[in-house]
XYZ file of C-alpha atoms in Angstrom:
766
model
C -7.947 -2.093 63.963
C -11.181 -1.057 62.398
C -8.707 1.441 59.668
C -7.430 -1.926 58.490
C -10.664 -2.954 57.344
C -10.882 -3.227 53.804
C -13.947 -1.527 52.673
C -15.990 -3.531 49.426
C -15.962 -1.789 45.897
C -19.031 0.040 45.287
C -19.844 1.782 42.282
C -20.447 5.451 41.956
C -24.318 5.365 42.414
C -23.964 3.051 46.113
C -21.420 5.118 46.704
C -23.478 8.423 46.825
C -25.997 6.382 49.692
C -23.198 6.717 52.208
C -21.589 9.615 51.490
C -24.752 11.951 51.724
C -24.514 13.206 48.013
C -28.375 13.756 48.090
C -28.792 15.220 51.443
C -31.640 13.414 52.762
C -33.708 13.757 55.772
C -33.221 10.649 57.932
C -35.504 11.905 60.894
C -39.122 12.391 61.684
C -40.546 11.011 58.299
C -44.158 9.478 58.520
C -45.991 8.117 55.332
C -49.196 9.860 55.407
C -51.903 7.262 56.040
C -55.749 8.533 54.963
C -54.679 10.911 52.510
C -52.112 13.394 50.635
C -50.664 16.076 52.843
C -52.293 14.276 55.808
C -50.847 15.246 59.253
C -48.077 12.584 60.655
C -48.754 10.354 63.475
C -46.461 11.553 66.489
C -46.517 8.456 68.470
C -45.827 6.053 65.190
C -42.454 7.952 63.452
C -41.395 5.488 60.418
C -38.024 7.310 59.969
C -37.433 6.962 56.214
C -34.537 8.085 53.096
C -37.510 10.086 51.604
C -40.171 8.911 49.057
C -40.673 8.148 45.401
C -44.265 10.256 45.184
C -43.640 11.019 41.476
C -43.979 7.362 40.764
C -47.180 6.837 42.451
C -46.110 6.801 46.160
C -47.658 8.979 48.861
C -45.098 11.469 49.888
C -43.537 10.953 53.599
C -44.459 14.583 55.646
C -41.586 15.867 57.969
C -43.343 16.251 61.071
C -41.511 19.721 61.549
C -43.144 20.414 58.349
C -40.051 20.462 56.203
C -41.280 19.675 52.383
C -40.860 16.003 51.483
C -38.055 14.608 49.338
C -37.458 12.101 46.888
C -35.602 8.904 48.034
C -32.356 8.376 46.710
C -32.428 6.642 42.937
C -30.665 3.820 42.494
C -30.056 1.657 39.089
C -32.526 0.423 37.061
C -32.595 -3.523 36.802
C -31.131 -3.443 33.741
C -28.428 -1.543 34.339
C -27.698 -3.291 38.281
C -26.982 -6.502 36.579
C -24.240 -4.598 34.806
C -22.971 -2.845 37.638
C -22.738 -6.077 39.628
C -19.954 -7.203 37.868
C -18.113 -4.897 39.841
C -19.965 -3.457 42.327
C -20.643 -5.355 45.892
C -23.868 -3.831 47.019
C -25.355 -3.977 43.342
C -24.662 -7.924 42.785
C -26.139 -8.434 46.235
C -29.202 -7.049 45.019
C -29.501 -8.835 41.861
C -28.594 -12.122 43.649
C -31.697 -11.164 45.765
C -33.804 -10.408 42.507
C -33.027 -14.177 41.070
C -33.363 -16.029 44.103
C -35.987 -18.712 44.773
C -38.627 -18.020 47.234
C -40.773 -20.544 48.591
C -44.426 -19.830 47.839
C -45.490 -19.440 51.365
C -42.606 -20.989 53.001
C -40.283 -24.206 53.009
C -42.586 -26.200 55.837
C -46.138 -25.103 53.668
C -44.379 -26.141 50.394
C -43.745 -29.636 51.320
C -47.018 -30.238 53.741
C -48.765 -28.758 50.135
C -47.167 -31.533 48.317
C -44.850 -29.172 46.266
C -41.128 -29.693 45.494
C -38.654 -28.703 47.757
C -37.602 -25.535 46.194
C -38.857 -22.471 45.540
C -40.165 -20.154 42.786
C -39.116 -17.143 41.072
C -40.493 -13.881 43.349
C -39.856 -11.218 40.489
C -41.456 -12.013 37.088
C -39.226 -11.301 34.118
C -41.276 -8.513 32.671
C -41.979 -6.966 36.086
C -38.089 -6.688 36.363
C -36.791 -5.697 32.752
C -36.407 -1.865 33.090
C -37.919 -1.334 36.615
C -36.712 2.071 38.098
C -34.791 1.677 41.575
C -34.857 4.083 44.736
C -33.119 3.258 47.641
C -34.717 3.983 51.387
C -33.005 3.664 54.862
C -35.409 2.448 57.615
C -33.070 3.233 61.291
C -34.328 1.017 64.147
C -31.705 1.406 66.835
C -32.656 -1.909 68.616
C -29.482 -3.725 68.521
C -28.425 -0.892 65.831
C -29.698 -2.990 62.962
C -31.389 -1.142 60.642
C -32.747 -2.036 56.978
C -31.467 -0.782 53.770
C -34.421 -0.748 51.066
C -34.238 -1.230 47.534
C -37.940 -0.099 46.206
C -38.587 -0.969 42.362
C -41.355 0.341 40.331
C -42.004 -2.682 38.525
C -43.878 -1.062 35.538
C -41.529 1.878 34.490
C -44.027 3.637 32.574
C -46.949 3.892 34.543
C -48.058 7.178 36.108
C -49.867 8.011 39.049
C -53.321 8.543 38.819
C -55.273 8.400 42.321
C -58.879 7.728 40.767
C -57.431 4.258 39.581
C -55.194 3.511 42.438
C -55.766 0.303 44.026
C -54.798 1.132 47.128
C -55.541 4.868 47.234
C -55.102 5.080 50.883
C -51.083 4.051 50.734
C -51.188 5.944 47.358
C -49.301 2.724 45.900
C -51.057 0.642 42.995
C -51.069 -2.879 44.075
C -48.370 -4.567 42.316
C -46.441 -1.820 41.151
C -43.948 -1.781 43.706
C -41.656 -4.393 44.884
C -38.594 -4.471 47.974
C -35.374 -5.636 48.600
C -34.171 -5.564 52.267
C -30.925 -5.747 53.397
C -29.646 -5.420 56.633
C -27.421 -2.927 57.829
C -25.100 -3.993 61.398
C -23.233 -0.996 62.848
C -19.881 -2.574 64.267
C -18.337 -0.428 67.048
C -14.635 -1.142 67.819
C -14.299 -3.773 65.696
C -11.316 -6.120 66.693
C -9.459 -7.985 63.690
C -6.928 -9.381 65.917
C -9.677 -11.487 67.552
C -10.047 -14.629 65.657
C -13.765 -14.450 65.358
C -13.908 -11.029 62.633
C -11.263 -12.964 60.638
C -14.370 -13.422 58.177
C -15.135 -9.736 57.875
C -11.752 -9.057 55.929
C -13.022 -9.046 52.490
C -16.162 -10.030 51.218
C -14.483 -11.766 48.032
C -11.797 -13.454 49.920
C -11.847 -16.982 50.550
C -8.856 -17.237 53.002
C -10.407 -17.370 56.223
C -13.137 -19.425 54.929
C -10.502 -22.234 53.835
C -8.849 -21.734 57.109
C -12.330 -22.400 59.552
C -12.993 -25.377 56.861
C -9.868 -26.889 58.007
C -10.222 -26.420 61.349
C -13.902 -27.836 61.098
C -12.566 -31.248 59.657
C -9.972 -31.427 62.307
C -12.224 -30.915 65.085
C -14.782 -33.693 63.465
C -12.012 -36.033 62.787
C -13.836 -38.839 64.968
C -17.202 -38.901 62.820
C -16.929 -42.567 62.328
C -17.650 -43.448 65.583
C -21.060 -42.510 65.045
C -21.438 -44.979 61.540
C -22.657 -48.534 62.454
C -20.301 -51.070 63.071
C -21.536 -53.358 60.432
C -20.960 -50.833 57.770
C -17.639 -52.176 56.894
C -14.974 -49.154 55.689
C -13.699 -49.743 52.222
C -12.118 -47.361 49.298
C -14.814 -46.733 46.499
C -13.836 -48.784 43.531
C -12.352 -45.849 41.578
C -11.053 -42.537 42.338
C -9.410 -39.341 40.941
C -5.817 -38.771 42.285
C -5.184 -35.314 42.047
C -1.792 -33.716 42.313
C -0.855 -30.330 42.298
C 0.953 -28.573 39.190
C 1.660 -25.367 36.991
C -0.309 -24.114 35.460
C -3.271 -26.723 36.205
C -3.553 -29.817 38.291
C -2.949 -33.081 37.029
C -5.881 -35.809 37.366
C -5.621 -39.645 36.925
C -8.638 -42.494 37.326
C -7.313 -44.959 39.609
C -8.412 -48.034 41.291
C -9.521 -47.709 44.692
C -8.923 -51.117 45.844
C -4.834 -50.775 44.880
C -3.223 -52.620 47.501
C -0.883 -49.663 47.734
C -3.398 -47.270 49.537
C -4.314 -47.838 52.878
C -8.260 -48.457 53.734
C -8.363 -45.146 55.872
C -7.018 -42.804 53.023
C -9.029 -39.598 52.843
C -10.858 -38.776 49.979
C -13.693 -36.436 49.407
C -16.993 -36.673 47.196
C -18.860 -34.488 45.079
C -22.617 -34.070 45.408
C -23.628 -32.193 42.099
C -26.811 -31.897 39.604
C -25.866 -33.403 36.400
C -28.684 -31.179 34.631
C -29.454 -31.471 30.937
C -25.871 -32.417 29.745
C -22.597 -33.894 31.118
C -19.573 -32.632 29.036
C -17.424 -35.830 29.989
C -18.088 -39.498 31.713
C -16.589 -42.445 32.137
C -17.421 -44.869 29.477
C -16.084 -48.362 28.801
C -13.591 -47.075 25.839
C -12.268 -44.432 28.008
C -11.159 -46.248 30.851
C -7.768 -46.608 29.877
C -7.550 -42.896 28.694
C -8.838 -41.772 31.890
C -6.561 -44.203 33.664
C -3.384 -42.491 32.033
C -4.758 -38.985 32.439
C -7.485 -36.289 32.148
C -6.737 -32.824 30.874
C -7.454 -30.530 33.820
C -8.971 -28.245 31.079
C -11.417 -31.176 29.992
C -13.153 -31.018 32.783
C -16.538 -28.886 33.075
C -16.113 -26.052 35.282
C -17.526 -27.366 38.663
C -15.559 -30.766 38.707
C -12.229 -28.109 38.205
C -13.404 -26.208 41.403
C -14.063 -29.290 43.367
C -10.518 -30.455 42.206
C -8.602 -27.289 43.252
C -10.726 -27.030 46.686
C -9.806 -31.056 47.320
C -6.387 -30.143 46.877
C -6.585 -26.723 49.109
C -7.827 -29.066 51.830
C -4.761 -31.177 51.656
C -6.514 -33.917 50.205
C -5.618 -36.014 47.038
C -8.664 -37.940 46.064
C -11.824 -37.390 44.827
C -14.720 -39.284 43.608
C -17.268 -37.969 41.058
C -20.074 -40.494 39.909
C -19.839 -39.251 36.266
C -16.107 -40.059 36.103
C -15.685 -43.132 38.494
C -18.522 -45.242 37.090
C -18.966 -46.502 33.884
C -22.076 -45.091 32.537
C -22.492 -47.324 29.504
C -22.168 -50.380 31.986
C -25.664 -51.866 33.303
C -23.094 -54.268 35.783
C -20.613 -51.668 36.809
C -23.639 -49.112 37.268
C -26.007 -51.401 39.308
C -22.685 -52.564 41.227
C -22.036 -49.313 42.315
C -25.106 -47.989 43.005
C -25.530 -50.141 45.557
C -21.913 -49.243 47.546
C -23.188 -45.693 47.848
C -23.846 -46.032 51.688
C -19.832 -46.770 51.997
C -18.888 -43.978 49.366
C -20.795 -41.258 51.081
C -20.352 -42.475 54.733
C -16.791 -43.043 55.008
C -16.049 -39.709 52.731
C -13.613 -37.014 54.574
C -16.063 -34.861 53.280
C -18.386 -34.433 50.754
C -18.836 -31.217 48.702
C -22.192 -29.891 48.061
C -22.764 -27.964 44.580
C -25.737 -26.703 46.365
C -26.336 -23.645 43.755
C -25.104 -25.470 40.417
C -28.143 -26.058 38.101
C -25.330 -28.343 35.961
C -21.761 -29.311 36.132
C -20.636 -25.794 33.824
C -21.665 -23.194 36.216
C -19.095 -24.065 39.088
C -19.314 -24.182 42.756
C -20.685 -20.560 43.235
C -21.828 -19.666 39.944
C -21.792 -16.026 41.370
C -19.947 -14.280 43.752
C -20.708 -14.972 46.691
C -21.746 -11.466 49.154
C -20.814 -12.622 52.434
C -20.983 -9.294 53.770
C -20.398 -5.640 51.984
C -18.277 -3.565 54.229
C -18.658 0.579 53.930
C -17.391 3.572 55.804
C -19.914 6.268 55.513
C -18.974 9.763 55.473
C -22.192 11.131 55.518
C -22.804 12.595 58.946
C -26.689 11.409 59.069
C -25.137 7.825 59.506
C -22.418 8.879 62.115
C -24.831 10.684 64.057
C -27.900 8.030 63.825
C -25.875 5.220 65.221
C -23.469 6.809 67.290
C -20.491 5.801 65.199
C -17.259 7.454 65.449
C -15.509 8.642 62.705
C -13.980 5.701 60.240
C -16.027 2.980 61.912
C -17.900 0.802 59.435
C -21.086 -0.725 58.468
C -21.766 -4.165 57.474
C -24.361 -4.672 55.092
C -25.975 -8.323 54.731
C -28.743 -10.183 53.006
C -31.335 -11.637 55.588
C -32.327 -13.983 52.538
C -29.000 -16.171 52.913
C -28.868 -16.260 56.638
C -31.765 -18.880 56.419
C -30.581 -22.301 55.895
C -33.978 -23.139 54.547
C -33.717 -20.300 51.829
C -30.065 -21.161 50.611
C -29.477 -25.009 51.127
C -33.013 -26.279 51.203
C -34.477 -24.659 48.179
C -30.905 -24.971 46.142
C -31.273 -26.419 42.497
C -29.208 -29.443 44.354
C -31.795 -30.596 46.143
C -34.345 -30.594 43.773
C -33.154 -34.377 42.612
C -33.473 -37.242 43.850
C -29.891 -38.751 43.834
C -28.652 -36.018 45.989
C -31.100 -37.320 48.786
C -28.646 -39.984 50.090
C -25.646 -37.525 49.083
C -26.717 -35.284 52.180
C -28.209 -37.599 54.269
C -25.602 -40.267 54.353
C -22.411 -37.972 54.446
C -21.808 -37.250 57.953
C -19.624 -34.228 56.955
C -21.068 -31.706 53.987
C -19.684 -28.444 52.671
C -22.363 -26.462 51.008
C -21.373 -24.197 48.220
C -24.182 -21.652 47.524
C -24.158 -18.046 45.449
C -25.153 -16.573 48.987
C -21.881 -18.454 51.067
C -20.720 -21.743 52.144
C -22.087 -23.635 54.506
C -20.815 -26.668 56.784
C -22.435 -29.213 59.015
C -21.627 -32.880 60.482
C -23.750 -35.196 62.331
C -25.299 -32.511 65.096
C -27.603 -29.876 64.790
C -25.155 -26.811 64.452
C -24.484 -25.650 60.868
C -21.665 -23.228 60.342
C -21.252 -20.522 57.823
C -18.932 -17.970 56.358
C -20.746 -14.785 57.555
C -20.830 -16.244 61.015
C -19.065 -18.210 63.861
C -21.967 -19.131 65.511
C -24.131 -21.881 64.545
C -27.320 -22.166 63.176
C -29.554 -24.387 64.607
C -31.604 -25.637 61.854
C -33.395 -29.039 63.663
C -36.400 -29.650 61.800
C -36.642 -32.742 64.186
C -37.037 -36.480 63.259
C -40.599 -35.867 62.637
C -40.032 -33.296 59.923
C -40.649 -34.003 56.385
C -38.825 -30.792 55.220
C -35.444 -32.360 55.782
C -33.331 -35.109 56.664
C -32.077 -35.000 60.668
C -28.704 -36.336 60.225
C -28.272 -36.756 63.970
C -31.646 -38.855 64.453
C -30.533 -40.967 61.360
C -27.191 -41.906 62.825
C -27.660 -41.510 66.185
C -30.409 -43.825 67.768
C -30.172 -42.656 71.379
C -30.906 -39.202 70.009
C -34.169 -40.585 68.330
C -35.040 -42.286 71.728
C -34.726 -38.983 73.367
C -37.439 -37.387 71.192
C -39.589 -40.971 71.722
C -39.521 -41.221 68.024
C -40.128 -44.881 66.846
C -37.661 -46.322 63.974
C -40.850 -46.928 61.724
C -41.784 -43.185 62.088
C -38.767 -42.003 61.003
C -38.581 -44.483 58.345
C -41.553 -42.815 56.751
C -40.157 -39.427 57.181
C -37.153 -40.488 54.924
C -39.837 -41.622 52.451
C -41.705 -38.659 52.838
C -38.818 -36.229 52.217
C -37.287 -38.210 49.141
C -40.529 -38.807 47.421
C -40.674 -35.140 46.340
C -37.457 -35.493 44.422
C -37.269 -35.065 40.725
C -35.537 -38.010 38.606
C -34.656 -38.343 35.217
C -35.029 -42.192 34.665
C -38.106 -43.483 36.347
C -36.072 -47.045 36.987
C -33.931 -45.397 39.679
C -36.731 -44.173 41.872
C -35.794 -46.987 44.633
C -32.103 -47.202 43.566
C -31.397 -43.711 44.501
C -32.929 -44.382 47.838
C -31.246 -47.785 48.379
C -28.311 -46.352 49.991
C -30.229 -44.609 52.677
C -32.250 -48.073 52.891
C -28.927 -49.747 53.462
C -27.730 -47.758 56.249
C -30.871 -47.364 57.878
C -31.118 -50.912 58.250
C -27.745 -51.717 59.569
C -28.051 -48.780 62.330
C -31.532 -50.134 63.331
C -30.893 -53.591 63.391
C -32.596 -54.993 60.669
C -32.222 -58.077 58.681
C -30.952 -56.326 55.604
C -28.787 -59.082 54.075
C -32.164 -61.037 54.635
C -33.809 -62.420 51.437
C -37.117 -60.634 51.284
C -36.201 -58.043 54.152
C -36.287 -54.790 52.289
C -39.248 -55.090 49.643
C -39.923 -51.978 47.473
C -39.250 -49.373 49.816
C -40.803 -51.179 52.633
C -39.383 -53.566 55.524
C -40.930 -56.549 55.965
C -40.359 -56.348 59.726
C -42.294 -53.574 59.777
C -45.386 -54.362 58.077
C -48.253 -53.824 57.782
C -46.567 -50.186 58.801
C -45.331 -48.889 55.353
C -49.182 -49.390 53.862
C -50.551 -46.553 55.627
C -50.108 -43.607 53.114
C -52.156 -40.916 51.310
C -51.011 -38.742 48.482
C -50.282 -35.106 48.941
C -51.688 -32.306 46.911
C -49.768 -32.541 43.493
C -48.895 -36.055 43.671
C -49.293 -38.657 41.250
C -48.969 -42.322 40.586
C -46.508 -43.241 37.517
C -48.017 -44.330 34.853
C -45.531 -46.152 32.196
C -45.957 -45.336 28.405
C -46.120 -48.301 26.358
C -42.591 -48.556 24.757
C -40.966 -46.127 27.053
C -37.230 -47.058 28.989
C -39.146 -47.791 32.064
C -42.218 -49.730 30.610
C -40.480 -53.569 32.480
C -40.056 -51.507 35.624
C -43.041 -51.407 37.530
C -43.294 -50.295 41.659
C -45.961 -52.065 43.125
C -49.440 -50.057 43.934
C -49.241 -51.084 47.375
C -45.409 -48.811 47.800
C -45.286 -45.156 48.484
C -42.631 -45.527 45.544
C -45.479 -45.818 42.849
C -46.301 -42.132 43.468
C -44.174 -39.172 42.375
C -44.869 -36.353 45.198
C -45.528 -35.886 48.708
C -46.651 -38.900 50.492
C -48.019 -38.812 54.000
C -48.205 -41.674 56.445
C -50.764 -42.393 59.242
C -48.611 -44.213 61.513
C -49.835 -42.878 64.993
C -50.008 -46.776 66.148
C -46.144 -46.896 65.905
C -46.233 -44.709 69.298
C -47.392 -47.616 71.099
C -44.870 -49.836 73.158
C -45.484 -53.199 71.994
C -45.600 -54.972 68.825
C -48.822 -56.400 69.446
C -50.325 -53.156 70.511
C -48.939 -51.558 67.502
C -50.171 -54.005 64.949
C -53.800 -54.387 66.774
C -56.428 -53.863 64.368
C -54.258 -54.013 61.521
C -54.752 -57.394 58.713
C -52.092 -59.888 59.141
C -49.057 -60.081 56.736
C -49.267 -63.507 54.929
C -46.664 -62.982 52.291
C -44.755 -60.463 50.120
C -42.386 -60.641 47.157
C -40.757 -58.261 45.013
C -39.071 -59.027 41.787
C -35.536 -56.419 41.627
C -32.556 -56.297 39.530
C -29.187 -56.707 40.786
C -30.690 -57.548 44.504
C -32.662 -56.107 47.051
C -31.859 -51.989 46.309
C -31.819 -52.330 42.664
C -34.224 -51.470 40.167
C -38.177 -52.999 41.054
C -39.765 -54.849 38.078
C -42.464 -55.840 39.876
C -43.939 -57.275 43.122
C -46.813 -58.119 45.266
C -48.287 -58.693 49.199
C -50.599 -61.248 50.362
C -52.853 -59.756 53.478
C -55.440 -61.217 55.641
C -58.124 -59.397 57.252
C -61.392 -57.311 56.830
C -62.073 -55.845 53.203
C -65.655 -55.064 51.689
C -67.018 -54.310 48.319
C -68.342 -50.527 48.520
C -70.597 -48.398 45.751
C -69.575 -44.658 45.980
C -71.103 -41.396 44.447
C -69.410 -39.369 42.375
C -69.235 -35.589 44.045
C -65.998 -33.680 42.989
C -64.801 -31.299 45.831
C -61.555 -29.352 44.813
C -58.992 -31.072 42.481
C -56.062 -29.003 43.993
C -57.025 -30.822 47.337
C -56.609 -34.065 45.478
C -59.676 -35.187 47.072
C -63.633 -35.650 46.761
C -66.451 -35.971 48.858
C -68.376 -39.469 48.572
C -70.666 -41.297 50.398
C -70.431 -44.871 50.538
C -72.040 -48.077 51.085
C -70.679 -51.141 52.336
C -72.521 -53.573 50.035
C -73.485 -57.477 51.071
C -72.470 -60.526 48.747
C -76.153 -60.576 47.183
C -75.964 -56.659 46.493
C -77.928 -54.985 49.152
C -77.065 -52.495 51.298
C -75.164 -53.412 54.662
C -74.049 -49.860 55.806
C -74.020 -46.226 54.725
C -71.441 -43.458 55.485
C -71.941 -39.851 54.075
C -69.643 -37.079 53.258
C -66.595 -39.109 53.099
C -63.389 -37.543 51.312
C -61.750 -40.209 49.501
C -57.728 -39.265 48.219
C -56.857 -41.009 44.882
C -53.646 -42.082 44.076
C -54.539 -40.930 40.269
C -57.280 -38.397 39.333
C -55.630 -36.050 36.819
C -57.225 -36.282 33.809
C -59.318 -39.239 35.193
C -62.203 -38.344 36.885
C -64.638 -38.090 34.085
C -63.876 -41.651 33.098
C -65.796 -42.659 36.600
C -69.331 -43.538 36.177
C -71.342 -41.571 38.754
C -71.783 -44.677 40.663
C -69.054 -47.351 40.704
C -67.795 -50.302 42.789
C -64.483 -50.803 44.292
C -63.103 -52.328 47.328
C -62.397 -51.081 50.909
C -59.527 -52.753 52.739
C -59.226 -51.691 56.660
C -55.630 -51.145 57.115
C -56.044 -50.005 60.705
C -58.960 -48.964 63.123
C -59.254 -47.671 66.813
C -61.833 -50.015 68.405
C -63.470 -53.354 67.572
C -66.511 -52.683 69.673
C -67.232 -48.906 69.750
C -67.154 -45.792 67.610
C -63.876 -44.513 66.496
C -61.827 -44.044 63.306
C -59.845 -45.942 60.954
C -57.656 -45.965 57.795
C -58.727 -47.610 54.628
C -56.655 -48.648 51.450
C -58.884 -48.373 47.732
C -59.015 -50.837 45.997
C -59.660 -51.902 42.252
C -60.042 -55.862 41.344
C -57.613 -57.141 38.563
C -58.679 -59.249 35.828
C -55.384 -60.836 34.755
C -54.705 -63.784 32.367
C -53.975 -66.193 34.660
C -57.372 -65.970 36.196
C -56.196 -65.557 39.883
C -58.539 -65.056 42.055
C -58.570 -61.786 45.066
C -55.823 -59.903 43.222
C -56.589 -56.169 43.800
C -54.238 -52.707 42.485
C -54.367 -49.849 44.904
C -56.073 -46.772 44.049
C -56.582 -44.489 47.186
C -57.217 -44.229 50.717
C -59.523 -42.374 52.911
C -59.636 -41.959 56.778
C -63.046 -42.774 58.391
C -65.252 -43.142 61.504
C -67.475 -45.961 62.389
C -69.471 -48.009 65.383
C -66.226 -50.756 65.287
C -65.657 -53.562 63.105
C -67.351 -56.100 64.992
C -70.778 -54.626 64.437
C -69.794 -53.583 60.844
C -69.142 -57.339 60.039
C -72.227 -58.377 61.908
C -74.533 -56.131 59.584
C -72.592 -57.469 56.586
C -73.233 -60.986 57.450
C -77.133 -60.712 57.988
C -79.235 -63.594 55.984
C -76.076 -65.763 55.145
C -74.386 -63.097 53.474
C -70.380 -62.281 53.347
C -68.747 -59.011 52.395
C -67.167 -60.384 49.106
C -68.372 -62.909 46.696
C -66.447 -65.710 44.706
C -63.283 -64.850 42.754
C -62.973 -61.577 45.021
C -61.054 -63.232 47.271
C -57.818 -66.196 47.753
C -59.211 -67.891 50.856
C -61.789 -66.935 53.836
C -61.903 -67.503 57.376
C -65.897 -68.564 58.238
C -65.279 -67.752 62.022
C -64.145 -64.314 61.664
C -65.530 -63.240 58.400
C -61.648 -62.257 57.262
C -60.822 -62.666 53.969
C -57.020 -63.263 52.150
C -56.145 -60.971 49.408
C -53.345 -59.897 46.891
C -51.932 -56.291 46.120
C -50.304 -56.027 43.196
């Protein structure tokens, strides 16, 4: 059956690698470790395809004394891009050059507060005219080897060993960069087996569509995992598609039409708007779209999605820009709060993961599923023990990692698309590398493998929403994850994504909140339950967060579109970037144990537009608990860490010092360009969010506040400015030290109410 496997189309240069055109010597090559012409290490051989020592690299020395040879020369990057239009292998290398890589890794990027996408690994000036060479590193274990494309990124640089940064290796630091592909040897590959159909042709979608069909059939009972309180309904509007010649016909219909059964399958598209939207539904075009939309008027991504929808046997497609009236504020708000139903009941959500805007298509570049070659060079056949005519598969390991292809993709930079993935039971991810699909489970399937990829970050991850734990409470219980904790991590994941309009900050998260509340039995429909990204039932949990690196509080500019939409300072949503929650006490068994040492919630009120999940305009929270006036010393640490070492002193109402704490790091919510505005010695307020021990040494978490002077002359109104973790000898001793000689913690005008028995205050945070 191996003879029936079609080989990939390669250019003359790539064909030469497997034809042995340059007569390389494969076995026994070893890089000189200490100096040119040093004897090889016979115990650590490094077989290779030669070397490019004329461009600043140490020659490889053959253990039998044969002269070193050059590596196989390949395209420059300039020529590589041209060749990639017709050569499967060149296109695979091009995609590697253009891929976004994590700065460290996905998890580290999140932990340091960076957005959930990577950066270009190659600078434009480095690769513009870089010369390329090819090496083959053989590893007989598992019959998998590496095909290395090495580029000298400064083509005009000549070797000068007196100027080398790394003379031991013989390469100038920063001058050489590699792209590594995997070579797999397939013995007796039998295409009659179902598992091997996806190898037939790297440019053919046939086998992929069949597998997606099978995936949809096998997971057709996904609705059983949805909360019973979520009522199934069709979207308000849908695009009705019918196959035609030469193009399908597209018409906007009323989803509530009685002629459509509520179980009618429809597909939803998740895509990035980018900087332009070529076509969208506005009130004046509603009648026109109902009559029909010219297929040629749709941007490429929409056309691809429509064609794929029909190929999957579905006639209805939902696209936000064509199914929501974009110039109607009332329709937009109404539809935004129905997103939980739209995505949760979709037959499938197609995610245009690699698409930066609607004009680029579902897969902007040809997808390098696998490159199949049949080498004629005897070196390959001898090295792997292949029989003449057998195949090698070449794959890009970068695209075999879900976090590289999906988590780092352009689509997952955007705030609105978070709910589209988190709430959709079944998703087809369309990327440059290949297509992936998954459902409410931790198994993710891909085109070039029939085995599921396990990408399960766990319910406590800040890198990617765990769909299984979201929908399945029993699964979460099995990992001993409190609902409060899981909610906090959903907020952390979402908050790092970008939004075009600030007022959408909590609207784009509203569907996640609605479905989370229904799954976990929260009184979602009760007024005042969901408040600016927090749950009244969980408060004062939800207040205990700090900002990550690169996070910053949003400040609306006077006259801006979002000036009237102000998220209260106590909400994590007032921050753009990573927030970390300090909610370890949520692991306690009872509510009393969880909230011990926390302030008591008196009241919370949030003003929204169009319902609890609409844009937030203002809000406040009233608490009763320990709060102190402190004086801090200005000692900047490292701005990158968004923290400052500060010694602080707790003051009595008469201004004397009650307690001193040295070397404390305070994390400010807003610090960029503001540190110089702070005097070297300033007052602020220290609200204790929770503490471990009342009468012994232990840790605590405090929220830093500024007193707000308002026109209404209200007393005890504060605004959050930061947070800190600290250690002290217990609250009882601290209050006792403050209340000496008839003193108290706060002065008149700094509180709403006071309990003389406990020394606790009632205060408001806006």
